[in-house]
Amino acid sequence: MRATARLLVATNELCGGHRPPPGHPDRPERLRAAVAGAAAAGAEALAAPLDEAAALAAIARVHAPALADRLRRACEHPPGPFDSDDNPVSRGTYSAALAAAAAAVVAAGAVATGGTAWVPVRPPGHHALRDRAMGFCFFNNAAVAAEELLARGCGPVAIVDFDVHHGNGTQAHFWERDDAFFLSIHRYPFFPGSGAGDEVGAGRGRGFTRNVPLAAGADDAVYREALEMGLEELGRVLRPAAWVVSAGFDAHREDPLGGMNVSDEGFGTLGRLLRAAAGKSPLVAVLEGGYSLEALYRSVRAFTLGVAGGAGP
Ligand SMILES: [Zn+2]
């Protein structure tokens, strides 16, 4: 079954070069599973070569330049943890993290006038803070994509994060902003500890952050209801010109970390709800978590079919 609307996929083989030690959940093989899932949904490949200077400029909209400098130097003398034990680096980690952010930027540019782009990259991004790596994440790919859309005049931007973990890095970046709405649906309490329902933004950004904390074991119906409610609230606050999705698949029932109960088709439903809310607006979906290779492949296929406007099973 193929998507009925244009679906682009932007990635880079350099993302496979981030090689944490055996046993770390963010295995290089995740990349192939997430690319194959999109290909099975009929996605067209979009070239996303790494231009280091351009990538660093885009990353600098979200992160202190010192973070990229420190990461580059750490990768010259691997292996070892970087900022936290969750973030071991290998020689290829710096290039992988740069290429991931660069693919998100290329995707945002490609769909700025309409369409859907899927960005299967690793390392993931939504825990990364302005000056610190965290939770397997080095650069915040989704925030970088959102800033690229805003820089192109494609705002305000809706950012929806359905990774099982709270997107604390994205929340922190947009906390006082009223040109982006951040909606996160996640297990709570859980890593990284933030994401309570009373975290709503501050200053002019007050009311532009919405957290929907869920108890362990949440299934397709719970996620569907949470997303429908969150999207309704989002629609009352702003009319997005573009959408960025932090698509993590670690709420899948087969995931080794998440403790949730979402099925493959549950992610297809989330994709369809997001495309229905976005209408004809650009949408860039960036891979976050998802640590069962088989479940990741199937969930990505279902999600990308749904988010591109394809018919579900
Ligand atoms: Zn996660």
PDB file of C-alpha atoms and ligand atoms in Angstrom:
ATOM      1  CA  MET A   1       0.000   0.000   0.000  1.00  0.00           C
ATOM      2  CA  ARG A   2       1.465   3.360  -0.991  1.00  0.00           C
ATOM      3  CA  ALA A   3       0.933   6.856   0.310  1.00  0.00           C
ATOM      4  CA  THR A   4      -1.482   8.894  -1.737  1.00  0.00           C
ATOM      5  CA  ALA A   5       0.368  12.183  -1.152  1.00  0.00           C
ATOM      6  CA  ARG A   6       4.024  13.091  -1.667  1.00  0.00           C
ATOM      7  CA  LEU A   7       6.258  11.794   1.093  1.00  0.00           C
ATOM      8  CA  LEU A   8       9.954  12.618   1.088  1.00  0.00           C
ATOM      9  CA  VAL A   9      12.550  10.882   3.219  1.00  0.00           C
ATOM     10  CA  ALA A  10      15.735  12.717   4.200  1.00  0.00           C
ATOM     11  CA  THR A  11      18.571  10.922   5.928  1.00  0.00           C
ATOM     12  CA  ASN A  12      22.333  10.408   5.734  1.00  0.00           C
ATOM     13  CA  GLU A  13      24.433   7.253   6.084  1.00  0.00           C
ATOM     14  CA  LEU A  14      26.769   9.183   8.406  1.00  0.00           C
ATOM     15  CA  CYS A  15      24.035   8.772  11.044  1.00  0.00           C
ATOM     16  CA  GLY A  16      25.083   5.120  11.246  1.00  0.00           C
ATOM     17  CA  GLY A  17      28.570   6.184  12.369  1.00  0.00           C
ATOM     18  CA  HIS A  18      27.486   6.962  15.929  1.00  0.00           C
ATOM     19  CA  ARG A  19      28.460   3.682  17.567  1.00  0.00           C
ATOM     20  CA  PRO A  20      27.788   3.445  21.296  1.00  0.00           C
ATOM     21  CA  PRO A  21      29.144   0.317  23.033  1.00  0.00           C
ATOM     22  CA  PRO A  22      27.190  -2.956  22.639  1.00  0.00           C
ATOM     23  CA  GLY A  23      24.099  -3.002  24.826  1.00  0.00           C
ATOM     24  CA  HIS A  24      23.289   0.677  24.332  1.00  0.00           C
ATOM     25  CA  PRO A  25      19.691   0.976  23.044  1.00  0.00           C
ATOM     26  CA  ASP A  26      20.554   3.454  20.258  1.00  0.00           C
ATOM     27  CA  ARG A  27      22.034   0.848  17.918  1.00  0.00           C
ATOM     28  CA  PRO A  28      23.199   1.873  14.438  1.00  0.00           C
ATOM     29  CA  GLU A  29      20.771  -0.700  12.972  1.00  0.00           C
ATOM     30  CA  ARG A  30      17.869   1.538  14.011  1.00  0.00           C
ATOM     31  CA  LEU A  31      18.678   3.763  11.071  1.00  0.00           C
ATOM     32  CA  ARG A  32      18.109   1.013   8.496  1.00  0.00           C
ATOM     33  CA  ALA A  33      14.842  -0.063  10.147  1.00  0.00           C
ATOM     34  CA  ALA A  34      13.488   3.495  10.155  1.00  0.00           C
ATOM     35  CA  VAL A  35      14.515   4.098   6.530  1.00  0.00           C
ATOM     36  CA  ALA A  36      13.080   0.760   5.371  1.00  0.00           C
ATOM     37  CA  GLY A  37       9.763   1.438   7.093  1.00  0.00           C
ATOM     38  CA  ALA A  38       9.381   4.682   5.155  1.00  0.00           C
ATOM     39  CA  ALA A  39      10.426   3.037   1.892  1.00  0.00           C
ATOM     40  CA  ALA A  40       7.742   0.398   2.425  1.00  0.00           C
ATOM     41  CA  ALA A  41       5.257   3.271   2.748  1.00  0.00           C
ATOM     42  CA  GLY A  42       6.293   4.605  -0.675  1.00  0.00           C
ATOM     43  CA  ALA A  43       8.568   7.467   0.403  1.00  0.00           C
ATOM     44  CA  GLU A  44      10.827   9.151  -2.172  1.00  0.00           C
ATOM     45  CA  ALA A  45      14.446   9.697  -1.191  1.00  0.00           C
ATOM     46  CA  LEU A  46      15.607  13.296  -0.878  1.00  0.00           C
ATOM     47  CA  ALA A  47      19.369  13.928  -0.968  1.00  0.00           C
ATOM     48  CA  ALA A  48      20.533  15.452   2.319  1.00  0.00           C
ATOM     49  CA  PRO A  49      24.317  15.790   2.053  1.00  0.00           C
ATOM     50  CA  LEU A  50      26.182  17.173   5.028  1.00  0.00           C
ATOM     51  CA  ASP A  51      27.446  20.748   4.619  1.00  0.00           C
ATOM     52  CA  GLU A  52      29.254  21.207   7.939  1.00  0.00           C
ATOM     53  CA  ALA A  53      29.219  25.015   7.957  1.00  0.00           C
ATOM     54  CA  ALA A  54      25.518  25.174   7.090  1.00  0.00           C
ATOM     55  CA  ALA A  55      24.697  22.529   9.673  1.00  0.00           C
ATOM     56  CA  LEU A  56      26.614  24.364  12.402  1.00  0.00           C
ATOM     57  CA  ALA A  57      24.816  27.624  11.536  1.00  0.00           C
ATOM     58  CA  ALA A  58      21.424  25.922  11.804  1.00  0.00           C
ATOM     59  CA  ILE A  59      22.398  24.181  15.049  1.00  0.00           C
ATOM     60  CA  ALA A  60      23.554  27.543  16.476  1.00  0.00           C
ATOM     61  CA  ARG A  61      19.915  28.727  16.438  1.00  0.00           C
ATOM     62  CA  VAL A  62      19.264  26.160  19.183  1.00  0.00           C
ATOM     63  CA  HIS A  63      22.577  25.343  20.864  1.00  0.00           C
ATOM     64  CA  ALA A  64      25.587  27.202  22.251  1.00  0.00           C
ATOM     65  CA  PRO A  65      28.457  26.886  19.731  1.00  0.00           C
ATOM     66  CA  ALA A  66      30.597  25.489  22.565  1.00  0.00           C
ATOM     67  CA  LEU A  67      28.471  22.306  22.585  1.00  0.00           C
ATOM     68  CA  ALA A  68      29.419  21.446  18.992  1.00  0.00           C
ATOM     69  CA  ASP A  69      33.058  22.327  19.689  1.00  0.00           C
ATOM     70  CA  ARG A  70      33.187  20.105  22.763  1.00  0.00           C
ATOM     71  CA  LEU A  71      31.530  17.212  20.909  1.00  0.00           C
ATOM     72  CA  ARG A  72      33.930  17.459  17.973  1.00  0.00           C
ATOM     73  CA  ARG A  73      36.912  17.332  20.330  1.00  0.00           C
ATOM     74  CA  ALA A  74      35.467  14.463  22.387  1.00  0.00           C
ATOM     75  CA  CYS A  75      35.066  12.382  19.220  1.00  0.00           C
ATOM     76  CA  GLU A  76      38.759  12.771  18.423  1.00  0.00           C
ATOM     77  CA  HIS A  77      39.543  10.766  21.565  1.00  0.00           C
ATOM     78  CA  PRO A  78      36.785   8.165  21.948  1.00  0.00           C
ATOM     79  CA  PRO A  79      35.316   6.175  23.479  1.00  0.00           C
ATOM     80  CA  GLY A  80      33.869   7.769  26.533  1.00  0.00           C
ATOM     81  CA  PRO A  81      30.763   9.371  27.997  1.00  0.00           C
ATOM     82  CA  PHE A  82      29.896  12.912  26.924  1.00  0.00           C
ATOM     83  CA  ASP A  83      28.000  15.056  29.453  1.00  0.00           C
ATOM     84  CA  SER A  84      26.213  11.951  30.812  1.00  0.00           C
ATOM     85  CA  ASP A  85      26.710   8.176  30.924  1.00  0.00           C
ATOM     86  CA  ASP A  86      23.740   7.872  28.522  1.00  0.00           C
ATOM     87  CA  ASN A  87      25.769   9.648  25.828  1.00  0.00           C
ATOM     88  CA  PRO A  88      28.873   7.630  24.958  1.00  0.00           C
ATOM     89  CA  VAL A  89      30.661   8.824  21.840  1.00  0.00           C
ATOM     90  CA  SER A  90      32.567   7.063  19.082  1.00  0.00           C
ATOM     91  CA  ARG A  91      34.703   8.578  16.333  1.00  0.00           C
ATOM     92  CA  GLY A  92      31.663   9.010  14.111  1.00  0.00           C
ATOM     93  CA  THR A  93      29.338  10.580  16.680  1.00  0.00           C
ATOM     94  CA  TYR A  94      30.073  14.208  15.779  1.00  0.00           C
ATOM     95  CA  SER A  95      29.447  13.632  12.059  1.00  0.00           C
ATOM     96  CA  ALA A  96      26.348  11.557  12.817  1.00  0.00           C
ATOM     97  CA  ALA A  97      24.856  14.262  15.035  1.00  0.00           C
ATOM     98  CA  LEU A  98      25.673  16.984  12.497  1.00  0.00           C
ATOM     99  CA  ALA A  99      24.232  14.933   9.627  1.00  0.00           C
ATOM    100  CA  ALA A 100      21.046  14.267  11.611  1.00  0.00           C
ATOM    101  CA  ALA A 101      20.439  17.970  12.186  1.00  0.00           C
ATOM    102  CA  ALA A 102      21.403  18.751   8.580  1.00  0.00           C
ATOM    103  CA  ALA A 103      18.857  16.239   7.248  1.00  0.00           C
ATOM    104  CA  ALA A 104      16.164  17.880   9.379  1.00  0.00           C
ATOM    105  CA  VAL A 105      17.080  21.265   7.885  1.00  0.00           C
ATOM    106  CA  VAL A 106      17.065  19.950   4.310  1.00  0.00           C
ATOM    107  CA  ALA A 107      13.693  18.330   4.941  1.00  0.00           C
ATOM    108  CA  ALA A 108      12.248  21.549   6.361  1.00  0.00           C
ATOM    109  CA  GLY A 109      13.451  23.459   3.317  1.00  0.00           C
ATOM    110  CA  ALA A 110      12.091  20.872   0.898  1.00  0.00           C
ATOM    111  CA  VAL A 111       8.561  20.952   2.279  1.00  0.00           C
ATOM    112  CA  ALA A 112       8.376  24.635   3.310  1.00  0.00           C
ATOM    113  CA  THR A 113       5.770  25.235   0.618  1.00  0.00           C
ATOM    114  CA  GLY A 114       3.891  21.993   1.303  1.00  0.00           C
ATOM    115  CA  GLY A 115       4.297  18.263   1.658  1.00  0.00           C
ATOM    116  CA  THR A 116       5.488  15.750   4.204  1.00  0.00           C
ATOM    117  CA  ALA A 117       9.056  14.827   5.039  1.00  0.00           C
ATOM    118  CA  TRP A 118      10.190  11.914   7.172  1.00  0.00           C
ATOM    119  CA  VAL A 119      13.642  12.297   8.725  1.00  0.00           C
ATOM    120  CA  PRO A 120      14.937   8.934   9.983  1.00  0.00           C
ATOM    121  CA  VAL A 121      18.133   9.938  11.744  1.00  0.00           C
ATOM    122  CA  ARG A 122      20.139   9.156  14.828  1.00  0.00           C
ATOM    123  CA  PRO A 123      21.298  10.119  17.378  1.00  0.00           C
ATOM    124  CA  PRO A 124      17.880  11.461  18.456  1.00  0.00           C
ATOM    125  CA  GLY A 125      17.473  15.037  19.653  1.00  0.00           C
ATOM    126  CA  HIS A 126      14.605  16.037  21.921  1.00  0.00           C
ATOM    127  CA  HIS A 127      16.459  15.772  25.259  1.00  0.00           C
ATOM    128  CA  ALA A 128      19.436  17.867  24.131  1.00  0.00           C
ATOM    129  CA  LEU A 129      19.703  21.179  25.972  1.00  0.00           C
ATOM    130  CA  ARG A 130      21.241  24.453  24.832  1.00  0.00           C
ATOM    131  CA  ASP A 131      24.709  23.604  26.126  1.00  0.00           C
ATOM    132  CA  ARG A 132      24.452  19.937  27.131  1.00  0.00           C
ATOM    133  CA  ALA A 133      23.855  16.510  25.609  1.00  0.00           C
ATOM    134  CA  MET A 134      21.431  14.239  27.440  1.00  0.00           C
ATOM    135  CA  GLY A 135      19.394  11.042  27.112  1.00  0.00           C
ATOM    136  CA  PHE A 136      21.089   9.649  23.938  1.00  0.00           C
ATOM    137  CA  CYS A 137      20.632  13.123  22.309  1.00  0.00           C
ATOM    138  CA  PHE A 138      23.351  15.587  21.184  1.00  0.00           C
ATOM    139  CA  PHE A 139      21.641  18.213  18.968  1.00  0.00           C
ATOM    140  CA  ASN A 140      17.899  18.865  19.007  1.00  0.00           C
ATOM    141  CA  ASN A 141      16.968  17.923  15.432  1.00  0.00           C
ATOM    142  CA  ALA A 142      13.273  18.789  15.823  1.00  0.00           C
ATOM    143  CA  ALA A 143      13.974  22.233  17.298  1.00  0.00           C
ATOM    144  CA  VAL A 144      16.507  22.891  14.532  1.00  0.00           C
ATOM    145  CA  ALA A 145      13.867  21.932  11.916  1.00  0.00           C
ATOM    146  CA  ALA A 146      11.306  24.218  13.580  1.00  0.00           C
ATOM    147  CA  GLU A 147      13.768  27.125  13.591  1.00  0.00           C
ATOM    148  CA  GLU A 148      14.509  26.529   9.903  1.00  0.00           C
ATOM    149  CA  LEU A 149      10.795  26.739   9.088  1.00  0.00           C
ATOM    150  CA  LEU A 150      10.469  29.931  11.136  1.00  0.00           C
ATOM    151  CA  ALA A 151      13.538  31.434   9.433  1.00  0.00           C
ATOM    152  CA  ARG A 152      11.835  30.775   6.095  1.00  0.00           C
ATOM    153  CA  GLY A 153       8.782  32.729   7.251  1.00  0.00           C
ATOM    154  CA  CYS A 154       6.824  29.528   7.726  1.00  0.00           C
ATOM    155  CA  GLY A 155       5.390  30.183  11.167  1.00  0.00           C
ATOM    156  CA  PRO A 156       3.954  29.850  13.672  1.00  0.00           C
ATOM    157  CA  VAL A 157       5.039  26.240  14.071  1.00  0.00           C
ATOM    158  CA  ALA A 158       3.301  23.443  15.927  1.00  0.00           C
ATOM    159  CA  ILE A 159       5.680  20.909  17.464  1.00  0.00           C
ATOM    160  CA  VAL A 160       4.158  17.611  18.548  1.00  0.00           C
ATOM    161  CA  ASP A 161       6.237  15.061  20.473  1.00  0.00           C
ATOM    162  CA  PHE A 162       4.830  11.567  21.043  1.00  0.00           C
ATOM    163  CA  ASP A 163       8.070   9.874  22.104  1.00  0.00           C
ATOM    164  CA  VAL A 164       7.437   7.986  25.359  1.00  0.00           C
ATOM    165  CA  HIS A 165       9.870  10.343  27.099  1.00  0.00           C
ATOM    166  CA  HIS A 166       9.182  14.031  27.685  1.00  0.00           C
ATOM    167  CA  GLY A 167      10.869  16.339  25.151  1.00  0.00           C
ATOM    168  CA  ASN A 168      12.544  18.490  27.793  1.00  0.00           C
ATOM    169  CA  GLY A 169      15.092  20.005  25.414  1.00  0.00           C
ATOM    170  CA  THR A 170      12.449  21.175  22.964  1.00  0.00           C
ATOM    171  CA  GLN A 171      10.299  22.497  25.792  1.00  0.00           C
ATOM    172  CA  ALA A 172      13.229  24.466  27.242  1.00  0.00           C
ATOM    173  CA  HIS A 173      14.109  26.004  23.872  1.00  0.00           C
ATOM    174  CA  PHE A 174      10.590  27.270  23.144  1.00  0.00           C
ATOM    175  CA  TRP A 175       9.555  27.917  26.793  1.00  0.00           C
ATOM    176  CA  GLU A 176       9.148  31.706  26.417  1.00  0.00           C
ATOM    177  CA  ARG A 177       8.199  31.770  22.740  1.00  0.00           C
ATOM    178  CA  ASP A 178       4.817  32.512  21.200  1.00  0.00           C
ATOM    179  CA  ASP A 179       5.790  31.607  17.616  1.00  0.00           C
ATOM    180  CA  ALA A 180       5.713  27.900  18.399  1.00  0.00           C
ATOM    181  CA  PHE A 181       3.359  25.633  20.325  1.00  0.00           C
ATOM    182  CA  PHE A 182       4.925  22.585  21.965  1.00  0.00           C
ATOM    183  CA  LEU A 183       2.644  19.622  22.657  1.00  0.00           C
ATOM    184  CA  SER A 184       4.186  16.574  24.345  1.00  0.00           C
ATOM    185  CA  ILE A 185       2.446  13.298  25.164  1.00  0.00           C
ATOM    186  CA  HIS A 186       4.615  11.049  27.315  1.00  0.00           C
ATOM    187  CA  ARG A 187       4.849   8.641  30.216  1.00  0.00           C
ATOM    188  CA  TYR A 188       5.037  10.476  33.540  1.00  0.00           C
ATOM    189  CA  PRO A 189       6.682  10.286  36.004  1.00  0.00           C
ATOM    190  CA  PHE A 190       9.531   8.878  33.907  1.00  0.00           C
ATOM    191  CA  PHE A 191      12.856   9.936  32.386  1.00  0.00           C
ATOM    192  CA  PRO A 192      13.837  12.811  32.233  1.00  0.00           C
ATOM    193  CA  GLY A 193      11.565  13.828  35.128  1.00  0.00           C
ATOM    194  CA  SER A 194       9.927  16.879  33.544  1.00  0.00           C
ATOM    195  CA  GLY A 195       6.623  17.111  31.657  1.00  0.00           C
ATOM    196  CA  ALA A 196       4.010  17.633  34.377  1.00  0.00           C
ATOM    197  CA  GLY A 197       0.668  19.020  33.284  1.00  0.00           C
ATOM    198  CA  ASP A 198       1.326  22.349  35.003  1.00  0.00           C
ATOM    199  CA  GLU A 199       4.404  23.096  32.837  1.00  0.00           C
ATOM    200  CA  VAL A 200       2.804  25.506  30.366  1.00  0.00           C
ATOM    201  CA  GLY A 201       5.537  27.969  29.313  1.00  0.00           C
ATOM    202  CA  ALA A 202       6.381  31.395  30.696  1.00  0.00           C
ATOM    203  CA  GLY A 203       6.339  35.057  29.729  1.00  0.00           C
ATOM    204  CA  ARG A 204       4.901  35.576  26.265  1.00  0.00           C
ATOM    205  CA  GLY A 205       5.171  31.795  25.842  1.00  0.00           C
ATOM    206  CA  ARG A 206       2.752  31.084  28.664  1.00  0.00           C
ATOM    207  CA  GLY A 207       0.050  28.782  27.291  1.00  0.00           C
ATOM    208  CA  PHE A 208       2.202  27.756  24.308  1.00  0.00           C
ATOM    209  CA  THR A 209       3.456  24.566  25.989  1.00  0.00           C
ATOM    210  CA  ARG A 210       1.068  21.721  26.709  1.00  0.00           C
ATOM    211  CA  ASN A 211       2.111  18.529  28.459  1.00  0.00           C
ATOM    212  CA  VAL A 212      -0.110  15.454  28.520  1.00  0.00           C
ATOM    213  CA  PRO A 213       1.361  13.042  31.089  1.00  0.00           C
ATOM    214  CA  LEU A 214       0.214   9.418  30.813  1.00  0.00           C
ATOM    215  CA  ALA A 215       0.453   6.480  33.222  1.00  0.00           C
ATOM    216  CA  ALA A 216       2.447   3.372  32.302  1.00  0.00           C
ATOM    217  CA  GLY A 217       0.642   0.910  30.036  1.00  0.00           C
ATOM    218  CA  ALA A 218      -1.211   3.468  27.908  1.00  0.00           C
ATOM    219  CA  ASP A 219      -2.626   1.870  24.746  1.00  0.00           C
ATOM    220  CA  ASP A 220      -3.820   3.003  21.307  1.00  0.00           C
ATOM    221  CA  ALA A 221      -7.091   4.412  22.636  1.00  0.00           C
ATOM    222  CA  VAL A 222      -5.389   6.432  25.386  1.00  0.00           C
ATOM    223  CA  TYR A 223      -2.857   7.872  22.953  1.00  0.00           C
ATOM    224  CA  ARG A 224      -5.534   8.708  20.412  1.00  0.00           C
ATOM    225  CA  GLU A 225      -7.613  10.529  23.001  1.00  0.00           C
ATOM    226  CA  ALA A 226      -4.563  12.382  24.346  1.00  0.00           C
ATOM    227  CA  LEU A 227      -3.537  13.543  20.884  1.00  0.00           C
ATOM    228  CA  GLU A 228      -7.063  14.587  19.913  1.00  0.00           C
ATOM    229  CA  MET A 229      -7.364  16.626  23.102  1.00  0.00           C
ATOM    230  CA  GLY A 230      -3.930  18.191  22.694  1.00  0.00           C
ATOM    231  CA  LEU A 231      -4.569  19.100  19.057  1.00  0.00           C
ATOM    232  CA  GLU A 232      -7.863  20.701  19.967  1.00  0.00           C
ATOM    233  CA  GLU A 233      -6.125  22.889  22.564  1.00  0.00           C
ATOM    234  CA  LEU A 234      -3.353  23.723  20.131  1.00  0.00           C
ATOM    235  CA  GLY A 235      -5.929  24.818  17.564  1.00  0.00           C
ATOM    236  CA  ARG A 236      -7.467  27.214  20.081  1.00  0.00           C
ATOM    237  CA  VAL A 237      -4.097  28.910  20.748  1.00  0.00           C
ATOM    238  CA  LEU A 238      -2.623  29.302  17.278  1.00  0.00           C
ATOM    239  CA  ARG A 239      -3.081  28.491  13.618  1.00  0.00           C
ATOM    240  CA  PRO A 240       0.176  26.769  12.614  1.00  0.00           C
ATOM    241  CA  ALA A 241       1.707  27.428   9.211  1.00  0.00           C
ATOM    242  CA  ALA A 242       3.932  24.368   9.607  1.00  0.00           C
ATOM    243  CA  TRP A 243       4.289  21.269  11.768  1.00  0.00           C
ATOM    244  CA  VAL A 244       7.250  19.446  13.246  1.00  0.00           C
ATOM    245  CA  VAL A 245       6.762  16.038  14.838  1.00  0.00           C
ATOM    246  CA  SER A 246       9.192  14.443  17.277  1.00  0.00           C
ATOM    247  CA  ALA A 247       8.253  10.908  16.315  1.00  0.00           C
ATOM    248  CA  GLY A 248       9.513   8.416  18.861  1.00  0.00           C
ATOM    249  CA  PHE A 249       8.252   4.858  18.725  1.00  0.00           C
ATOM    250  CA  ASP A 250       9.318   3.760  22.203  1.00  0.00           C
ATOM    251  CA  ALA A 251       5.687   3.743  23.377  1.00  0.00           C
ATOM    252  CA  HIS A 252       5.313   0.577  21.260  1.00  0.00           C
ATOM    253  CA  ARG A 253       4.192  -2.511  23.215  1.00  0.00           C
ATOM    254  CA  GLU A 254       7.359  -4.374  22.081  1.00  0.00           C
ATOM    255  CA  ASP A 255       9.765  -1.603  23.057  1.00  0.00           C
ATOM    256  CA  PRO A 256      12.321  -2.620  25.715  1.00  0.00           C
ATOM    257  CA  LEU A 257      12.342   0.810  27.445  1.00  0.00           C
ATOM    258  CA  GLY A 258       8.936   2.457  27.206  1.00  0.00           C
ATOM    259  CA  GLY A 259       6.482   0.388  29.269  1.00  0.00           C
ATOM    260  CA  MET A 260       3.543   1.463  27.105  1.00  0.00           C
ATOM    261  CA  ASN A 261       1.146  -0.575  24.953  1.00  0.00           C
ATOM    262  CA  VAL A 262       0.799   1.121  21.560  1.00  0.00           C
ATOM    263  CA  SER A 263       0.458  -1.096  18.457  1.00  0.00           C
ATOM    264  CA  ASP A 264       1.856  -0.556  14.949  1.00  0.00           C
ATOM    265  CA  GLU A 265      -1.511   0.685  13.801  1.00  0.00           C
ATOM    266  CA  GLY A 266      -1.773   2.940  16.858  1.00  0.00           C
ATOM    267  CA  PHE A 267       1.107   4.920  15.360  1.00  0.00           C
ATOM    268  CA  GLY A 268      -0.702   4.908  12.016  1.00  0.00           C
ATOM    269  CA  THR A 269      -3.640   6.556  13.756  1.00  0.00           C
ATOM    270  CA  LEU A 270      -1.386   9.208  15.314  1.00  0.00           C
ATOM    271  CA  GLY A 271      -0.020   9.937  11.832  1.00  0.00           C
ATOM    272  CA  ARG A 272      -3.489  10.310  10.337  1.00  0.00           C
ATOM    273  CA  LEU A 273      -4.642  12.595  13.172  1.00  0.00           C
ATOM    274  CA  LEU A 274      -1.581  14.801  12.684  1.00  0.00           C
ATOM    275  CA  ARG A 275      -2.075  15.059   8.916  1.00  0.00           C
ATOM    276  CA  ALA A 276      -5.759  15.849   9.430  1.00  0.00           C
ATOM    277  CA  ALA A 277      -4.842  18.642  11.859  1.00  0.00           C
ATOM    278  CA  ALA A 278      -2.112  19.989   9.562  1.00  0.00           C
ATOM    279  CA  GLY A 279      -4.336  20.020   6.470  1.00  0.00           C
ATOM    280  CA  LYS A 280      -2.150  21.052   3.536  1.00  0.00           C
ATOM    281  CA  SER A 281       0.531  22.643   5.738  1.00  0.00           C
ATOM    282  CA  PRO A 282       4.146  21.416   5.612  1.00  0.00           C
ATOM    283  CA  LEU A 283       4.975  18.675   8.077  1.00  0.00           C
ATOM    284  CA  VAL A 284       8.431  17.405   9.037  1.00  0.00           C
ATOM    285  CA  ALA A 285       8.583  14.295  11.223  1.00  0.00           C
ATOM    286  CA  VAL A 286      11.914  13.519  12.871  1.00  0.00           C
ATOM    287  CA  LEU A 287      12.814  10.168  14.427  1.00  0.00           C
ATOM    288  CA  GLU A 288      13.417  10.223  18.167  1.00  0.00           C
ATOM    289  CA  GLY A 289      13.320   6.914  20.122  1.00  0.00           C
ATOM    290  CA  GLY A 290      12.100   3.409  19.332  1.00  0.00           C
ATOM    291  CA  TYR A 291      14.411   0.566  20.333  1.00  0.00           C
ATOM    292  CA  SER A 292      12.863  -2.660  19.023  1.00  0.00           C
ATOM    293  CA  LEU A 293      14.127  -2.915  15.442  1.00  0.00           C
ATOM    294  CA  GLU A 294      11.147  -4.963  14.231  1.00  0.00           C
ATOM    295  CA  ALA A 295       8.559  -2.756  15.931  1.00  0.00           C
ATOM    296  CA  LEU A 296      10.353   0.347  14.671  1.00  0.00           C
ATOM    297  CA  TYR A 297      10.161  -0.829  11.050  1.00  0.00           C
ATOM    298  CA  ARG A 298       6.444  -1.639  11.264  1.00  0.00           C
ATOM    299  CA  SER A 299       5.527   1.467  13.263  1.00  0.00           C
ATOM    300  CA  VAL A 300       7.404   3.798  10.920  1.00  0.00           C
ATOM    301  CA  ARG A 301       5.636   2.243   7.926  1.00  0.00           C
ATOM    302  CA  ALA A 302       2.215   2.722   9.544  1.00  0.00           C
ATOM    303  CA  PHE A 303       2.995   6.229  10.805  1.00  0.00           C
ATOM    304  CA  THR A 304       4.460   7.560   7.566  1.00  0.00           C
ATOM    305  CA  LEU A 305       1.548   6.171   5.547  1.00  0.00           C
ATOM    306  CA  GLY A 306      -0.811   7.921   7.930  1.00  0.00           C
ATOM    307  CA  VAL A 307       1.010  11.232   8.139  1.00  0.00           C
ATOM    308  CA  ALA A 308       1.444  11.450   4.352  1.00  0.00           C
ATOM    309  CA  GLY A 309      -2.300  11.100   3.922  1.00  0.00           C
ATOM    310  CA  GLY A 310      -2.277   7.490   2.792  1.00  0.00           C
ATOM    311  CA  ALA A 311      -5.102   5.088   3.571  1.00  0.00           C
ATOM    312  CA  GLY A 312      -4.628   2.909   6.611  1.00  0.00           C
ATOM    313  CA  PRO A 313      -5.369  -0.801   6.747  1.00  0.00           C
TER     314      PRO A 313
HETATM  315 ZN    ZN B   1      12.238   8.196  24.056  1.00  0.00          ZN
END
